[in-house]
Short mmCIF file of C-alpha atoms and ligand atoms in Angstrom, two decimals:
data_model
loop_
_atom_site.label_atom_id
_atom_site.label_comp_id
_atom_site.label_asym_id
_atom_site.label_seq_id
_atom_site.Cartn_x
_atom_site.Cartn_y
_atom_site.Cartn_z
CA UNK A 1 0.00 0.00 0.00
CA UNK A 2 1.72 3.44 -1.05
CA UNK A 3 0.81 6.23 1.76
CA UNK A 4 -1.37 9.08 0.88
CA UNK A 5 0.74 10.87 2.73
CA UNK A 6 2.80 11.58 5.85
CA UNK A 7 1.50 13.08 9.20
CA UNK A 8 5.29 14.79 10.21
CA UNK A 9 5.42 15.20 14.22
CA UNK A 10 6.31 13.20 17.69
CA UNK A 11 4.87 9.05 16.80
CA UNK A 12 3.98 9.30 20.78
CA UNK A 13 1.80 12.43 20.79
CA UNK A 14 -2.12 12.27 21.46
CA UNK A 15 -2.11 14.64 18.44
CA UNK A 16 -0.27 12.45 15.78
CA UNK A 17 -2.19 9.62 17.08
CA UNK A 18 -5.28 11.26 15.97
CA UNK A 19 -4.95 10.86 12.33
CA UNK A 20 -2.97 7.51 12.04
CA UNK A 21 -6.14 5.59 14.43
CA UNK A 22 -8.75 7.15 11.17
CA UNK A 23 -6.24 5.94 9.04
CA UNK A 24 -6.07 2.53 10.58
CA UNK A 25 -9.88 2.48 10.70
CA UNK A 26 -9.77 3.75 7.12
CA UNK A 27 -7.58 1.09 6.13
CA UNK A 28 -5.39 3.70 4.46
CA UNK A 29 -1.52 4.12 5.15
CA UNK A 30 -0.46 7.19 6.34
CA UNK A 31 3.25 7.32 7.07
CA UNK A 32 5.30 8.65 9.99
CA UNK A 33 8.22 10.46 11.06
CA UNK A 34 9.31 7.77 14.26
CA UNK A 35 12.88 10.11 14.35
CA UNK A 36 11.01 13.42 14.62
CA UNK A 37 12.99 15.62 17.07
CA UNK A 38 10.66 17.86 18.74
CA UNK A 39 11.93 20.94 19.48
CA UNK A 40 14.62 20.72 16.99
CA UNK A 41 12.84 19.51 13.28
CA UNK A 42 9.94 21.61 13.57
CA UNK A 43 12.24 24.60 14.77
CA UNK A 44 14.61 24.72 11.34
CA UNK A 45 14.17 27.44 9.13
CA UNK A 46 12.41 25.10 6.52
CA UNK A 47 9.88 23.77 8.31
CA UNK A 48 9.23 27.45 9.60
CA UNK A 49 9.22 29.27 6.41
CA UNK A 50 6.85 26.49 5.39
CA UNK A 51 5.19 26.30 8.93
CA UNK A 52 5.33 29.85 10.49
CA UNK A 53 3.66 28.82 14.10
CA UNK A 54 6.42 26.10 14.15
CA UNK A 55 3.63 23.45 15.92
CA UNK A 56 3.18 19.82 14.87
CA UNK A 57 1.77 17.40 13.87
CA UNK A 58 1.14 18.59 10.41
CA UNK A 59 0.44 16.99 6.76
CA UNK A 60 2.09 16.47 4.09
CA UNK A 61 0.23 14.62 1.19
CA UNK A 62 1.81 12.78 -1.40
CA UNK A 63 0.12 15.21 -4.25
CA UNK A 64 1.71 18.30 -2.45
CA UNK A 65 -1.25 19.11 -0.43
CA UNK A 66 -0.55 20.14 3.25
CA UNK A 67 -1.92 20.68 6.47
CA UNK A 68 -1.55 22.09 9.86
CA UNK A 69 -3.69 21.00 12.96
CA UNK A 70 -3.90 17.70 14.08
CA UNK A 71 -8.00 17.66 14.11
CA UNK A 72 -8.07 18.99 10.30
CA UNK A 73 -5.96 16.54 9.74
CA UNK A 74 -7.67 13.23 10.97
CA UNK A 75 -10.54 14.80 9.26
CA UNK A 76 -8.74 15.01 6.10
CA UNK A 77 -7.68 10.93 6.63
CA UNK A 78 -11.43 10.12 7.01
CA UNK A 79 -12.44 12.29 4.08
CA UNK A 80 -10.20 10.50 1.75
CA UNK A 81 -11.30 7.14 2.93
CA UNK A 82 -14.63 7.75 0.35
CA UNK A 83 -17.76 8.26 0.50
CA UNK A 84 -18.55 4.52 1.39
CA UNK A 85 -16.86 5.01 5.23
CA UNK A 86 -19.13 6.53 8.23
CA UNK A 87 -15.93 7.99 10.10
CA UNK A 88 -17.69 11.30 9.00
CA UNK A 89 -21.21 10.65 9.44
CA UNK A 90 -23.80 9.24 7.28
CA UNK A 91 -26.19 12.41 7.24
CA UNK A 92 -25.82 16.06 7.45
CA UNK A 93 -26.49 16.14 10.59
CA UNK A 94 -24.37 13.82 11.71
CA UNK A 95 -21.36 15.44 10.14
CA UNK A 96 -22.30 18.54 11.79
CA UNK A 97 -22.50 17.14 15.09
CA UNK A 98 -18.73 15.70 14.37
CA UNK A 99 -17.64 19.11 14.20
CA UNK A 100 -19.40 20.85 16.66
CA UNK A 101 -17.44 17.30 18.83
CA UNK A 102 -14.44 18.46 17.76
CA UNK A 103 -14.55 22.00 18.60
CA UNK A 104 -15.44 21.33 21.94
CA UNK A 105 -12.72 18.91 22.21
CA UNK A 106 -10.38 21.73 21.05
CA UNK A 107 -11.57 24.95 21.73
CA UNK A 108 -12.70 23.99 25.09
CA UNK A 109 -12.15 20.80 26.76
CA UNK A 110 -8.45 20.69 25.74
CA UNK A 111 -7.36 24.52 26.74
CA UNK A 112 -9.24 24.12 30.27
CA UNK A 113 -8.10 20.17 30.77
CA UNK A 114 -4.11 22.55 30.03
CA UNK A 115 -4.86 24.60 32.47
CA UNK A 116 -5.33 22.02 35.28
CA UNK A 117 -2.08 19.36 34.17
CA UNK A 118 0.00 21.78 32.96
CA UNK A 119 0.86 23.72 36.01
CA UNK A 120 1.35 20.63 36.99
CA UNK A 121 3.29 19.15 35.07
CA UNK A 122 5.52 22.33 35.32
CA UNK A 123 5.16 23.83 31.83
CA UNK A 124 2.89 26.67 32.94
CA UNK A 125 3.30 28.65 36.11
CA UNK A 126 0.93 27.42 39.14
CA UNK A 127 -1.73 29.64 40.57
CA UNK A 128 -3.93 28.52 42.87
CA UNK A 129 -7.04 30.82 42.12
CA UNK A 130 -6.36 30.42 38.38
CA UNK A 131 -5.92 26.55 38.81
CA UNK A 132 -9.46 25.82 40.89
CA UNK A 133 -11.42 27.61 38.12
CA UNK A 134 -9.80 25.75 35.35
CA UNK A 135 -10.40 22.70 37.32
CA UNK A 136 -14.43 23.47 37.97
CA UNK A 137 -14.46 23.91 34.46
CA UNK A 138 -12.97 20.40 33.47
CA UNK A 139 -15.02 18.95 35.32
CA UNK A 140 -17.59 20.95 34.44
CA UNK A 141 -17.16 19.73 30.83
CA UNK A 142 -16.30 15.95 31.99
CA UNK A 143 -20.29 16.21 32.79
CA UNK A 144 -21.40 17.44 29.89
CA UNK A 145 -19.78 14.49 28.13
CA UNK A 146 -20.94 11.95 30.70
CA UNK A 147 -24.38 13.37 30.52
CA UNK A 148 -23.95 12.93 26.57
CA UNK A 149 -23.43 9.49 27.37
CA UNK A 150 -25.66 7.65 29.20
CA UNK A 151 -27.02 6.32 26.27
CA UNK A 152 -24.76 6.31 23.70
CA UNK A 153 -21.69 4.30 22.74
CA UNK A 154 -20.25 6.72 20.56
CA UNK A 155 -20.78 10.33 20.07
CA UNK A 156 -22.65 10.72 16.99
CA UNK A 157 -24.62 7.94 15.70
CA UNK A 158 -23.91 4.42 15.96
CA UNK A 159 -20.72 3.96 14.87
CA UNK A 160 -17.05 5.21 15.51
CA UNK A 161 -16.51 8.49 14.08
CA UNK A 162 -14.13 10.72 14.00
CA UNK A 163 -15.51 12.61 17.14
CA UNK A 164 -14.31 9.45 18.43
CA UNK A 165 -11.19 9.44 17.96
CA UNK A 166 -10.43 13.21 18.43
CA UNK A 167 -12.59 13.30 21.84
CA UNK A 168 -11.00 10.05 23.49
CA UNK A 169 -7.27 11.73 22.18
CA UNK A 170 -7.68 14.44 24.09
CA UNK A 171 -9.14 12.63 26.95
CA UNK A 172 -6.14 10.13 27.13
CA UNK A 173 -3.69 12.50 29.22
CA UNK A 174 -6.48 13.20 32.23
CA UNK A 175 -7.11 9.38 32.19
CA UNK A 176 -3.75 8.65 32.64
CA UNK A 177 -2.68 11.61 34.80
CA UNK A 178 -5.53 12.52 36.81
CA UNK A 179 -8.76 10.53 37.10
CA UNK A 180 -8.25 8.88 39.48
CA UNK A 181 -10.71 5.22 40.39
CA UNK A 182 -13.14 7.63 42.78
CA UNK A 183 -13.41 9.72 39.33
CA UNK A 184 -14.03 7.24 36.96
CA UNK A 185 -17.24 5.89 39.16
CA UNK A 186 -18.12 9.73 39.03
CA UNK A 187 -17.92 9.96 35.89
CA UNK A 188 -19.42 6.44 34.70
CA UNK A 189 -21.12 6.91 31.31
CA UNK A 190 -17.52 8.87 30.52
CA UNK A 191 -15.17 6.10 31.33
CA UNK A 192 -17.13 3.75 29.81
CA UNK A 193 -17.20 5.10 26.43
CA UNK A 194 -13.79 5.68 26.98
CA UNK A 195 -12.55 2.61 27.34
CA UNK A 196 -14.95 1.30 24.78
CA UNK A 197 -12.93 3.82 22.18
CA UNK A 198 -9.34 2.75 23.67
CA UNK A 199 -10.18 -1.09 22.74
CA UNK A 200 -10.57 -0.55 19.18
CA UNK A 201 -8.27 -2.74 17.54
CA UNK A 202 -6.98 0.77 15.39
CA UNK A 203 -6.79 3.11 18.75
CA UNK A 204 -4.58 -0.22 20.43
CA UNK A 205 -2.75 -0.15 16.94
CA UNK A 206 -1.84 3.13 17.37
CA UNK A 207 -1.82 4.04 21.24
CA UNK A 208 -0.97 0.75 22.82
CA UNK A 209 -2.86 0.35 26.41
CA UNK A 210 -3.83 3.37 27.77
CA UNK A 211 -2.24 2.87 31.30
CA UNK A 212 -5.01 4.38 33.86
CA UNK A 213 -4.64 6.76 36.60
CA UNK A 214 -3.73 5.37 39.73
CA UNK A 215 -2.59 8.48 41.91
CA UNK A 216 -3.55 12.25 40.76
CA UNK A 217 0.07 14.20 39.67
CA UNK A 218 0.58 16.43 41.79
CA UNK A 219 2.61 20.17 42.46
CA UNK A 220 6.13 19.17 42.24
CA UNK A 221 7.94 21.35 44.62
CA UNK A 222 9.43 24.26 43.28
CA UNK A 223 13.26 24.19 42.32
CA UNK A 224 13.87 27.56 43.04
CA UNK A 225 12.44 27.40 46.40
CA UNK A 226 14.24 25.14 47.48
CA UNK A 227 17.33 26.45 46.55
CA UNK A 228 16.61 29.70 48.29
CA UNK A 229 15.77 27.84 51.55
CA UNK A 230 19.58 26.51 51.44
CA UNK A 231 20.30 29.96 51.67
CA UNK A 232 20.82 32.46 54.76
CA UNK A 233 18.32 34.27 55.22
CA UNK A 234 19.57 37.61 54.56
CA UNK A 235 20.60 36.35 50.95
CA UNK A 236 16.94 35.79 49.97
CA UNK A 237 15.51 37.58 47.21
CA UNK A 238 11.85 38.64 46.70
CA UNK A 239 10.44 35.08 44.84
CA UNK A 240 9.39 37.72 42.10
CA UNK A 241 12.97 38.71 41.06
CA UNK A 242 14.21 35.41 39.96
CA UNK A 243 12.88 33.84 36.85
CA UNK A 244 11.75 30.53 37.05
CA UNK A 245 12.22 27.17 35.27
CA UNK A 246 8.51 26.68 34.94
CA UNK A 247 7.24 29.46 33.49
CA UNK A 248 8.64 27.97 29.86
CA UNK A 249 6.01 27.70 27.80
CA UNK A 250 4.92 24.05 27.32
CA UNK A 251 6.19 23.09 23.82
CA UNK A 252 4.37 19.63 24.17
CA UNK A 253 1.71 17.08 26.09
CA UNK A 254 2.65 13.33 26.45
CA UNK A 255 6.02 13.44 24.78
CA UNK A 256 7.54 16.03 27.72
CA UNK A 257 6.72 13.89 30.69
CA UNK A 258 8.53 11.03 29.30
CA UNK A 259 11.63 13.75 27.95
CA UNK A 260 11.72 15.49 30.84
CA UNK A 261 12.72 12.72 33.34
CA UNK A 262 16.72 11.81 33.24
CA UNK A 263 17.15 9.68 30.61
CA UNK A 264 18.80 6.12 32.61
CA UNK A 265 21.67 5.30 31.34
CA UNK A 266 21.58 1.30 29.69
CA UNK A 267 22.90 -1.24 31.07
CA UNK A 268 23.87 -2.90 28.16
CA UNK A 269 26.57 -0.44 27.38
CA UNK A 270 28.37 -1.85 30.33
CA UNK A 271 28.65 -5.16 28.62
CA UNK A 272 31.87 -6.45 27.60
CA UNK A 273 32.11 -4.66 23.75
CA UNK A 274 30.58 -7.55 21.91
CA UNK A 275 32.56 -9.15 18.52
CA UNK A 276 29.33 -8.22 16.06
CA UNK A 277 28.45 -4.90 15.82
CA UNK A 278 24.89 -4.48 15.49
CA UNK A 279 24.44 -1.86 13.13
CA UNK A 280 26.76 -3.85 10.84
CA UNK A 281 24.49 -6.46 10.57
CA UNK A 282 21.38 -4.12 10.58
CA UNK A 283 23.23 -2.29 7.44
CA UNK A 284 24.41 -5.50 5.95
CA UNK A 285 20.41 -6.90 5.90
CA UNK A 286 19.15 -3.82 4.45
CA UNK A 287 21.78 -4.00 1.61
CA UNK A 288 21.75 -7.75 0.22
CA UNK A 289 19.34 -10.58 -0.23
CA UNK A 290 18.19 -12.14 3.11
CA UNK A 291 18.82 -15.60 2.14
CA UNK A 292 21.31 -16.55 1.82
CA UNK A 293 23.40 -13.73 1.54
CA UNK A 294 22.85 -11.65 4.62
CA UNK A 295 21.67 -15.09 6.82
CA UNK A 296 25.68 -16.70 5.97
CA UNK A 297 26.96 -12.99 7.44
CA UNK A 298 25.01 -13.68 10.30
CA UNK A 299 25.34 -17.38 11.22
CA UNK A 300 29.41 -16.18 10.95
CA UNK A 301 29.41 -12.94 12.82
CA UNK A 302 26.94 -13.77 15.14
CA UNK A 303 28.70 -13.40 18.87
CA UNK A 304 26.18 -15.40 21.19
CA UNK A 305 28.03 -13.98 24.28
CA UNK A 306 27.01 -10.08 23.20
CA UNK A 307 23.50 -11.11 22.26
CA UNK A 308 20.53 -13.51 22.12
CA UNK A 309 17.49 -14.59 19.92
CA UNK A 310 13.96 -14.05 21.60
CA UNK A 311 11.03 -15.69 19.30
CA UNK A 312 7.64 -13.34 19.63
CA UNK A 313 4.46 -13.71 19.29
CA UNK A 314 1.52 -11.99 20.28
CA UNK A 315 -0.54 -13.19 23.41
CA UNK A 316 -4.18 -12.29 21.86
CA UNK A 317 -3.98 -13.55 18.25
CA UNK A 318 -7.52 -14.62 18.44
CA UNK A 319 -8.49 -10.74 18.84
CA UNK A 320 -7.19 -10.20 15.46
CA UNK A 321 -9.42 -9.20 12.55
CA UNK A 322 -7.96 -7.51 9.29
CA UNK A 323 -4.50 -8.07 8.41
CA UNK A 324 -3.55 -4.42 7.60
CA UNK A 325 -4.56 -3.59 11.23
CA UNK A 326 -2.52 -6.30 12.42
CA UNK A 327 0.35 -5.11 10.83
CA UNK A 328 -0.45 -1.46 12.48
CA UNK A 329 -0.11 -3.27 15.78
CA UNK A 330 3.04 -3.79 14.81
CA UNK A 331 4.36 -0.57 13.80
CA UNK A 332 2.75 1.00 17.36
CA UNK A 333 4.69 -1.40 18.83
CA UNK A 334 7.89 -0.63 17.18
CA UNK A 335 7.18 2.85 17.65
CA UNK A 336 6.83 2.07 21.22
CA UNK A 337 10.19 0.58 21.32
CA UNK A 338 12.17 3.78 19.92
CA UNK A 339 14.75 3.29 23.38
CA UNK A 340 15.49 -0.41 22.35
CA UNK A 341 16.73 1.06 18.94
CA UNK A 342 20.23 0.62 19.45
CA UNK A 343 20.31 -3.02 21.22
CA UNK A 344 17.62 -4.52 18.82
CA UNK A 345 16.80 -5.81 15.47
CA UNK A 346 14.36 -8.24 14.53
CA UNK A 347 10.78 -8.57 12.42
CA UNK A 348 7.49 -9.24 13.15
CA UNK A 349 5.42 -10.59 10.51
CA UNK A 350 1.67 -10.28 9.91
CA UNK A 351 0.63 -14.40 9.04
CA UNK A 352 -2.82 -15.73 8.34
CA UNK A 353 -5.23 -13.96 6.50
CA UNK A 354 -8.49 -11.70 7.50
CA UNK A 355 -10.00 -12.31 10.67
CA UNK A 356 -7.70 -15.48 10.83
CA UNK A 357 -4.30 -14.28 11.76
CA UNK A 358 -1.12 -13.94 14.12
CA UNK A 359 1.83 -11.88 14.81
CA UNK A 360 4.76 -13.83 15.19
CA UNK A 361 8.56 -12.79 14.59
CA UNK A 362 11.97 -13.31 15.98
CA UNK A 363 14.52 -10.42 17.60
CA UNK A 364 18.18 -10.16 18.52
CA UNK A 365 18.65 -7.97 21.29
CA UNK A 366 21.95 -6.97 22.88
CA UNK A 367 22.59 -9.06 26.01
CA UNK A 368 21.18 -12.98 27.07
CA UNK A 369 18.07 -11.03 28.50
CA UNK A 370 14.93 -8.91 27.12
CA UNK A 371 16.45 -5.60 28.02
CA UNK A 372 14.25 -2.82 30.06
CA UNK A 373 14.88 -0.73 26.86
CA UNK A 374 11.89 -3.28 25.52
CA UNK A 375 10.35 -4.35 28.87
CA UNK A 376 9.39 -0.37 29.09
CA UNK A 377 7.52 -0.41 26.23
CA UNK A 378 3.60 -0.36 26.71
CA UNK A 379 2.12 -3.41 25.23
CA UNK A 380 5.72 -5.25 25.63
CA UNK A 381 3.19 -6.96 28.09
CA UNK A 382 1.02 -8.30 24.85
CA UNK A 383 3.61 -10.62 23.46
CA UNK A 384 5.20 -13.57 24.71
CA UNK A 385 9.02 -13.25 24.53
CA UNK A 386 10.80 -16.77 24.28
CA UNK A 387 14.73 -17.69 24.51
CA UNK A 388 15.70 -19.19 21.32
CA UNK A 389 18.77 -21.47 20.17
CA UNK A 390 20.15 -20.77 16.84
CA UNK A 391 22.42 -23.71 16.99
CA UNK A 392 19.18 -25.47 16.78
CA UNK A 393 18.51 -26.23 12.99
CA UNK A 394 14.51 -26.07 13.71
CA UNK A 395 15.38 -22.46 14.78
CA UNK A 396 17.25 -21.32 12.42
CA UNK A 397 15.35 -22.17 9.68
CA UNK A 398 12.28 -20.27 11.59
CA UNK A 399 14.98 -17.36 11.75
CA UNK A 400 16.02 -17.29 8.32
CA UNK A 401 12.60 -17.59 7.14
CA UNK A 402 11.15 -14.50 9.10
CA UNK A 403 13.70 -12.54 8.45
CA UNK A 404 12.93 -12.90 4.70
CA UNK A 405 9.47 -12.87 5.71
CA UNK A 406 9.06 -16.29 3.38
CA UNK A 407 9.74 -19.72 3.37
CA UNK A 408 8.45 -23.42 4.53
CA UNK A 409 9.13 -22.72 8.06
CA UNK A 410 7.05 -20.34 8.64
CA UNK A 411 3.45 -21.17 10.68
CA UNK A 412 1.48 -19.33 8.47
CA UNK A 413 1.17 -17.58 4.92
CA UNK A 414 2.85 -14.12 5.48
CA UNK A 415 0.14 -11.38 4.46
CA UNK A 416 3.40 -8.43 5.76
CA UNK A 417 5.53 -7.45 7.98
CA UNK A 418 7.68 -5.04 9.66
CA UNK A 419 11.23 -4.96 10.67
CA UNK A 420 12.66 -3.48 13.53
CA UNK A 421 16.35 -1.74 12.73
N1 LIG B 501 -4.26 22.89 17.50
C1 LIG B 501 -2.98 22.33 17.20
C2 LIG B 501 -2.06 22.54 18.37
C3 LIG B 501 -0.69 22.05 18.07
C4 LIG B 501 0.25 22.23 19.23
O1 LIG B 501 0.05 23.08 20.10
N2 LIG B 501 1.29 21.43 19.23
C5 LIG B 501 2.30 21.53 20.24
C6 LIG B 501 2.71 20.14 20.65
S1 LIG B 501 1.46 19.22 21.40
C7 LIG B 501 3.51 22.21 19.62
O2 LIG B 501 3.78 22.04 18.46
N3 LIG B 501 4.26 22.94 20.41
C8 LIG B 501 5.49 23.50 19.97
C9 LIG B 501 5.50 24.98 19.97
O3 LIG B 501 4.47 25.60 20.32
O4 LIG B 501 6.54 25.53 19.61
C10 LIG B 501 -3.15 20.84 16.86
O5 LIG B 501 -4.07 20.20 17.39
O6 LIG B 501 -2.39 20.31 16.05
#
């Protein structure tokens, strides 16, 4: 399938997921930019002169048509799915109560349910007075949906729309931040529908589990205050004269929780310096015929002290249903996996065929254990991660079949696949 286009911004953003879960419902494929540096590729004088406000996600199609704002843009997916698909409503009406969906996700919801995480998350200065209005407010507007709910599964009509998919977005960071279990009985009809929308097979493509609140964040402690208190007393300034580390604007949602905690240093780069060097072999596959070419490099450089082979396969095959939204689990779960980059290679291939199929694959990873670099990722949990001997002929045959994503070993008929370099 040739994209229609690609949606350029952070993979792990509620607003890039927006888009790609219509396109997954769509069946269409809309490509990515996994390496996007935020902060840095949507700050180059390119991107500017071509995106002034310098915000992502935006679109760029593969007839030269682009777009800015992440809503337009899921829009724009489920327009070009045709007129056949009901992501946009299958009446007027219903179209129009899409929109008016959206713009309360956006223009309302979303700048008041800011105002209450943010200042807690440190990207926007804290004031109390400012913060318990914005809070009455969200959950002022958390009752208007739940009201909206009580009977209804989705928004509008009786199908997934893209109201959907734009409303439970921008719900996913106060489910997983702030709702706590006392809230979610509160708000019933709400969490409900939400988790009805965060089980479709294209949202779980996309988003992985949506992990839920278990404690509310709060008010980290002020840096600067605690510096001053170190200080003698005559030394202290008026808390006005000294600008603070929070009052940056926030440049992002999700993304900036996970950046701004210290990045942990791997283990695995305390290993003894291993006699294959991964990206070798990584270039090596992408530059000659799997078998048998790149599979004789490997069965000769391959240093079984520096690294192991872990066959996968997914826990819930018989959830499954089409095969291109299998193989969009897959790339959410590779996207999910961006720290394992550099100790990791392997593919995962789609087998079976509609509403009959499995995920099943085999990795290398640096080390004789699944590293925390993939443990951490959310829906490493989904897949069953087995040790495997390559001395074992059985094995290696699997091996050297998925990684040319053909042959008589493997359990199934491969439909696709994706590999993980
Ligand atoms: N309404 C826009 C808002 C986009 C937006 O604010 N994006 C943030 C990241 S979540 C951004 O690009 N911030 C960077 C900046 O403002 O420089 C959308 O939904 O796409």
């Amino acid at each position: 399938m040739t994209s229609f286009g690609t949606i350029i911004g952070p993979v792990e953003s509620t607003r890039n997921y927006k888009a790609c879960i219509v396109a997954a419902l769509a069946g269409l494929d809309l490509a990515t930019t996994p390496a996007f540096q935020m902060g840095v590729d949507n700050k180059t004088p390119e991107y500017l002169a071509k995106y002034p406000a310098g915000k992502v996600p935006v679109f760029e199609g593969a007839d030269g048509f682009s777009l800015t704002d992440s809503s337009a843009i899921a829009y724009y997916t489920a327009l070009k799915a045709g007129s056949e698909s009901t992501l946009l409503g299958q009446t007027a009406e219903e179209t129009a109560e899409i929109l008016q969906y959206i713009l309360f996700a956006e223009g309302d919801y979303t700048p008041v349910m800011a105002g209450v995480l943010y200042p807690l998350l440190g990207y926007l200065k804290f004031f109390k007075p400012a913060h318990q209005q914005f809070e009455e407010q969200f959950f002022r507007f958390l009752d208007v949906l739940n009201t909206q709910l009580i009977n209804r599964t989705f928004l509008v009509g009786e199908r997934i729309t893209v109201a959907d998919v734009v409303v439970a977005c921008d719900l996913i960071m106060a489910y997983k931040l702030y709702l706590t279990s006392e809230d979610r009985k509160k708000y019933r009809n709400l969490t409900r529908y939400f988790k009805t929308i965060i089980a479709q097979p294209a949202f779980k493509a996309v988003v992985g589990d949506v992990v839920l609140c278990e404690k509310r964040i709060e008010l980290a402690a002020p840096a600067k205050k605690e510096k001053a208190e170190k200080k003698p007393a005559a030394e202290k300034k008026p808390a006005a004269e000294k600008p603070k580390k929070a009052e940056k604007p926030a440049e992002d949602d999700d993304e900036e929780v996970e950046v701004a905690a210290p990045k942990p240093k791997s283990k695995l780069d305390l290993l003894p310096k291993p006699n294959m060097v991964l990206d070798d072999w990584k270039r090596f596959y992408s530059n000659n015929e799997t078998k048998p070419t790149a599979m004789n490099w490997l069965w000769e450089h391959f240093d079984a002290e520096g690294y192991s082979f872990w066959k996968v396969e997914y826990k819930y095959n018989d959830e499954l249903t089409k095969l291109f939204m299998t193989n969009n689990l897959i790339s959410g779960f590779f996207n999910r996996l961006e720290r394992a980059r550099k100790y990791a290679f392997g593919n995962l291939l789609t087998l079976g065929k509609d509403d009959d199929n499995m995920i099943w694959g085999y990795f290398i990873v640096r080390g004789l254990e699944v590293p925390e670099e993939v443990t951490d990722a959310a829906d490493y949990e989904s897949y069953n991660w087995t040790a495997a001997d390559h001395t074992d002929p059985k094995t290696r045959a699997e091996i050297e079949d998925c990684f040319a994503w053909e042959g008589p070993s493997l359990p199934r008929e491969c439909y696709d696949g994706k590999t993980y370099k």
